[in-house]
Amino acid sequence: MIQYIIRRVLYAFPLLMGVNILTFVLFFIVNSPDDMARMQLGQKHVTEQAVENWKQQRGYDLPLLWNSKAEGKEKLTQTIFYQKSAGLFLFRFGISDSDRRNIAADIQQRMWPSLAVALPTLIVGLLVNITFALIMVLFRNSYLEHAGVVLCVILMSVSSLFYIIGGQFLIGKLLRLVPISGYEGGFSALKFLILPVLIGVFSAIGANVRWYRTLFLEEVEKDYVRTARAKGLSETRTLFRHVLKNAMLPILTGVVVVLPTLFMGSLIMESFFSIPGLGSYTIDAINSQDFAIVRAMVFLGSVLYVIGLLLTDISYTLVDPRVRLS
Amino acid sequence: MSSLLSMKMYADQARTLVLIVLAIILGACADSRLNNPYPQEEGDQAVLYESFSERPKHLDPAVAYSSNEYAFIAQIYEPPFQYHYLKRPYELTPLTATGMPEIEYLNARGDKLASTANDSDIAYTDYIIEIQPGIRYQPHPVLAKNAQGDYLYHHLTAAQIDQLGTLQDLPESGSRELVAEDYVYQIKRLAHPKIQSPIAEMMKNYIVGFDEFSKQVADKQKFEIKDIPMEGVTALDRYQYRIRIKGKYPQFKFWLAMPFFAPMPWEADVFYEQPGLDDKNITLDWYPIGTGPYFLAENNPNRRMILLKNPLFHLETYPSEGEPGDKEKGLLADAGKPLPFIDKVVYMLEKETIPYWNKFLQGYYDASGIASDNFDQAIQFTGSGAATLTEAMREKGIQLETAVTTSIFYLGFNMLDATVGGDSEKARKLRQAIAIAVDYEEYIAIFANGRGVAAQGLIPPGIYGYAEGKDGVNPYVYDWKDGKAQRKSIEVARRLMAEAGYPGGIDSKTQQALILYFDTTSVSIDDRPRMNWYRKQFEKLGIKLVIRGTDYNRFQQKMRAGNAQIFFWGWNADYPDPENFFFLLYGPNAKVAHGGENAGNYQNPEFDRLFEQMRNMENGEQRYEIIQQLQELVRRDAPWVFGFHPKSFSLYHGWYKNLKPNLMANNQLKYTRIDTTARAEKRAAWNKPVFWPLLLAIVVFMLLLIPAVLAYRRRVRETIQ
Amino acid sequence: MIILWTDALIFLLIAVMLLLGFYLRGKEYIKRPMQQIARSKTGMMSLTVLIFFVVVGLLDSIHFKPPEGHGNEIISALDYWATPLREHSEKTYSAPFAVYLYSKEMMTLPDGTEQWGYPRLQFGGAHLADPETEHLPDILEKAFYGWLQGAGLVVFFMVLLVSLLREPHKRFIVSPTAKAVWAVVFLVVSVNYMLVYLSAYYHVFGTDKVGEDVFYQAIKSIRTGLVIGTLTTLVMLPMALVFGIMAGFFRGWVDDVIQYVYTTLNSIPSVLLIAASILMVQVYMAAHEEKFTSVIVRADMRLLFLCLILGVTSWTGLCRLLRAETLKLREMEYVQAAQAMGVRRRVILLRHILPNVMHIVLISVVLDFSSLVLAEAVLSYINIGVDPTTYSWGNMINGARLEMAREPVVWWSLTASFIFMFALVLAANLFADTVRDAFDPRRGAYE
């Protein structure tokens, strides 16, 4: 097991390297460091000297991938690519291009609001979805189930943008029950989070309930459930004791995969509700073409994804002893 | 048994639900404002709530150059001069200086000249500025000293730095008196290449010794420049300093009212240069130190910034004279009282316009601009075409302030382009035709809700040289009819097109419709109608307009390389002088050849000659005449389609007092006052939550559960049997 | 006639589908599920709606230069028929069926005085002399006529069909599924005919900020939605199929490499990938201006690239599924036997593996369709979706966000895009369900 984990961690390196190269190439195919400098320096009174200074200060005055002027090993290391990527593997994200803030400090600060939205959304969503799916399975082959399935499909067919716009309009503007947008640390975050969480849960309800329902149905049709029922075990009992327990495996592993990436936040939700999380951080960086932040966020995203995969594998072995990691 | 259990569960759930609802209702009674976006209570402080939509990138006065940055630093830093808050036309008054600068002209040998000396004889100009004694910096850790008089935090250890989260984690703070040397030090900072001041390149051309100094200190630490002299800038004594500039540049005094020339204590650079601090985001860009009425108490550009009243602020009083009419508006009620009035200002990050507008209506922001989409809700036009507030706004006690901004938006032609550019009669007629066809009155009506004035030339109203009425009309585009400027009919433009060799928009050489390219950075969906509108305007002449939307980078690159054909750009005045507009068309400022601000690369020797003459003149009849000649030249050549001067409309709640739009000054905050009791009452009245739909939804949900529960019980019974 | 890139690909897609249909005709493993779909009421009803959308989309994919216009304007067959709708633009917002503008402005009255009020629309209800009394009756009357004509059309064709069909084929008309389908056809055609009829006199869904007809925008958006939903699949399918099967079948280093590639791609947040490539297209277009003289061509290029990049980001899921399935199939007895007998690998892949993973491909294609249509809207919100000049529901919603903050609310853009998008996605979802039920071997058992 430990050997397996070590191997997976080692495997992550070429993966992250690939991610890094890809981001680098994608970004610099279209942008030269000169472009970045001009973009960040704004409109008024920009001279060549200012551009050179900007590049020099942020280390963009080197060649991109290969430094033919340098000697020996430095041919590789004295390049933008090496200088900018090497630090990432040690989680040194450096400073942002636009306002020269320390990226790591910003990420540390902004990851909590992201988590504060994403985690409740996940947990509440899970509870609500499982409850509804169970209810539907409980009433299978009745009008309740059919109505439920149709409702799910209808909910699925509405774009999440409608939920957000509608929710803000109705609850924030017409009913005045919660602040329209904003965020606050600590306990007072509650009133800012109710609406985004509610909308987050609601917009995913259709797809998830349907999926959980099929999982439960598959389990219900299995022989051991029939046997249990034949033994005279009550409906609820079989449902909770056997069906739920066994169907939880795919549900939980699905959750484990996304768990680390919760830190990254939701792009749309955060910018609509002006929550100062990592999602809005990323959007801002894309819009202002801040390569340093984009690079850091891509790297972070990939690392978290890899961790997610690893956690899934581990959770499989924990839940189901038959699975062996090799 | 299990069914019993689950029934109990249902009952439990129901009970908790009821409890929650009760809690909400009770909570609501305690505080009727559930939607209050601010957590802490204000107490008896006067707190102002503002917003910012883009996080400021630099708060270092040597670097900051955008309005969103000025919104903060103009309250914190004090340059020697400022614009008078109430008087119009704009007038400079001393801020930390004791009076207006003493100006001395020198010839090339350094001899003093009389003030009436010929322009050609003047080689240097000296500005001698004396500042008031006794002004103190805000309390700041940078200036903290121990009992022995040594700076406490100038030699922090790595361990100490490691423990810092924000600057506020350093407990001690200190202050000291402002001296002339601080102003000198700041000008030296402008020259330091590491600081990258956006005006450094420009100041090289003006301040004596600036360029040499810049080269000399290129590899020095920031604080080391303290002891290196700059030829043109010296402190004469503790409270007096002198700036020597090349030649004559009367506009230089306006620069002295900008934060670039605010004082900076050398201690700040010593402190912030300590290694490791920038990893904590503790830099001068984030923790400013100034003498102004406010200091930055919290800086979280990801969420909010808080300004607090500076306890050591020097005595400054509310102006006691203004424009005629200011007294009637109540703007002089506070005359002579010490500034500032507001204790605390909270700036919240607000990116989306919808929440911003709604929060303003709910009373959670004290001021708001007007987006085009909620314009109808706020503004209506009276019979005579003047804008007033709608009934709904007036009921809320909202006030409206309007002002024509000192800026211009224009449609520029690249004069290097083979089709639209150049000095040929053919191209000129084409440009004139387009100038008539692109109907900016309609543009203003559709996209700006009438918030703008169609431009008749280069300079906006309120700037010296602007001509009112018939004299100020652009005769190539407008006719003067019934006391109003009226755009020439499209027929005139079509005739011009035919004369230019494009009858009906068909190029007589190729027999194809003329295709022109419009380069723009407007690529988002919100800009689509605007682009369609431009297409329609050119369509009137039979010209096909192709929109080439790119990001700002590409656009800049194109402009630099001279690859653009038609572009839309704007200029916002740095200072209220016509020179700041006409230099946008000055030949030696051409973008492609010299990298200057003349984006259309307009070249006209006559224009350049007149401009050079006008530049150094004092305002007077002769200058006015030259300005009119310059206007005539550019109207005829039409290197731009003069678009419009936007009009700023701002809304303020009734409890926000002492407001007068001042487009030049950025430090208005200290003059304003809010009535907190009125605000609290209004907020409570406007934000009563509506509960019944929520309760209704809960009831409906319960009702829906009943058949489910019944069916479930039936089923359980069936299974058991 | 002008063929844009996406047009060409759409026709290619149709050709591929026809060929596939021809090839699979009569194959038992395809026939049975197909019959099951044909029997399903919801399946066939949603398919009818989908076909209606597809027809509109196809009409909008035939581009040409209008005979009378000069210059380089390009319009589609749909535009040609909707010319009045396209050109009847007002000054600014107007509500559905309105005869007055939505906002007040200064009007010069016939007698020369000026008045602040709501001006009449230039086209909407322009035929009415006295809107106060005639407005509502006129709408109802026109709506009824339109509906009647549409209904008449359907009934006529039905009667024609019934009289022409021979007895054994009568089940196409009378079976329960057929009845449901006919009901849908009747509804869709008559209602749409009514809308089109009305739109000649009124702006059925109002007008937007610059006075463009919202109904027209919503219809034009159909093509964009369909293109994104289908072409993306066309792009990703070959990649996913080839790599997925290869990884599963050859294992070893091939498997390692392919797994490496898709894990890498997967771990990059897709939004960033899309943003970067959209930026690339823009740069490319800026560098090759002469090739993109028309707005439509530029927008089309961006749409195509969006499809490509969405394909690149979404093939990994299917690839992984196919790999797993191939791994399973590989161990099946008949494949093992074929290998033992020395059948060539290529033949095994084509004969034994490919047909047996087809159901997965089909299911994932129909399932992806609706999520892609929804994704377009979200991408447009962050400005990395289709070109802003392209009509799309995403762009409409995005623009409508600001309208919701107006007072009084401008609701019709949002509503129109909601209705059209919802109809398409709902139909696609329902159809996807039917397809899945029919093809998924595990499900066939108990439904």
mmCIF file of C-alpha atoms in Angstrom, chain A residues 134 137 215-250:
data_model
loop_
_atom_site.group_PDB
_atom_site.id
_atom_site.type_symbol
_atom_site.label_atom_id
_atom_site.label_comp_id
_atom_site.label_asym_id
_atom_site.label_seq_id
_atom_site.Cartn_x
_atom_site.Cartn_y
_atom_site.Cartn_z
ATOM 1 C CA LEU A 134 -34.272 7.159 -1.497
ATOM 2 C CA VAL A 137 -36.818 4.304 -4.732
ATOM 3 C CA LEU A 215 -27.558 3.325 -8.306
ATOM 4 C CA PHE A 216 -30.125 2.448 -5.669
ATOM 5 C CA LEU A 217 -32.367 0.692 -8.166
ATOM 6 C CA GLU A 218 -29.506 -1.468 -9.342
ATOM 7 C CA GLU A 219 -28.864 -2.455 -5.778
ATOM 8 C CA VAL A 220 -32.526 -3.091 -5.039
ATOM 9 C CA GLU A 221 -32.782 -5.534 -7.912
ATOM 10 C CA LYS A 222 -29.928 -7.630 -6.605
ATOM 11 C CA ASP A 223 -30.607 -11.048 -5.224
ATOM 12 C CA TYR A 224 -29.497 -10.446 -1.695
ATOM 13 C CA VAL A 225 -31.974 -7.653 -1.313
ATOM 14 C CA ARG A 226 -34.749 -9.872 -2.529
ATOM 15 C CA THR A 227 -33.622 -12.504 -0.079
ATOM 16 C CA ALA A 228 -33.557 -10.024 2.740
ATOM 17 C CA ARG A 229 -37.040 -8.902 1.858
ATOM 18 C CA ALA A 230 -38.205 -12.471 1.549
ATOM 19 C CA LYS A 231 -36.886 -13.055 5.037
ATOM 20 C CA GLY A 232 -39.446 -10.547 6.161
ATOM 21 C CA LEU A 233 -37.180 -7.613 6.696
ATOM 22 C CA SER A 234 -39.124 -4.402 6.361
ATOM 23 C CA GLU A 235 -38.812 -2.152 3.370
ATOM 24 C CA THR A 236 -37.080 0.681 5.200
ATOM 25 C CA ARG A 237 -34.737 -1.670 6.888
ATOM 26 C CA THR A 238 -33.506 -3.258 3.702
ATOM 27 C CA LEU A 239 -33.288 0.126 2.133
ATOM 28 C CA PHE A 240 -31.192 1.665 4.864
ATOM 29 C CA ARG A 241 -29.202 -1.311 5.928
ATOM 30 C CA HIS A 242 -28.373 -2.952 2.627
ATOM 31 C CA VAL A 243 -29.194 -0.781 -0.331
ATOM 32 C CA LEU A 244 -27.910 2.482 1.044
ATOM 33 C CA LYS A 245 -24.786 0.915 2.430
ATOM 34 C CA ASN A 246 -23.824 -0.787 -0.800
ATOM 35 C CA ALA A 247 -24.788 2.043 -3.078
ATOM 36 C CA MET A 248 -22.759 4.440 -0.968
ATOM 37 C CA LEU A 249 -19.557 3.038 -2.434
ATOM 38 C CA PRO A 250 -19.813 4.669 -5.870
#
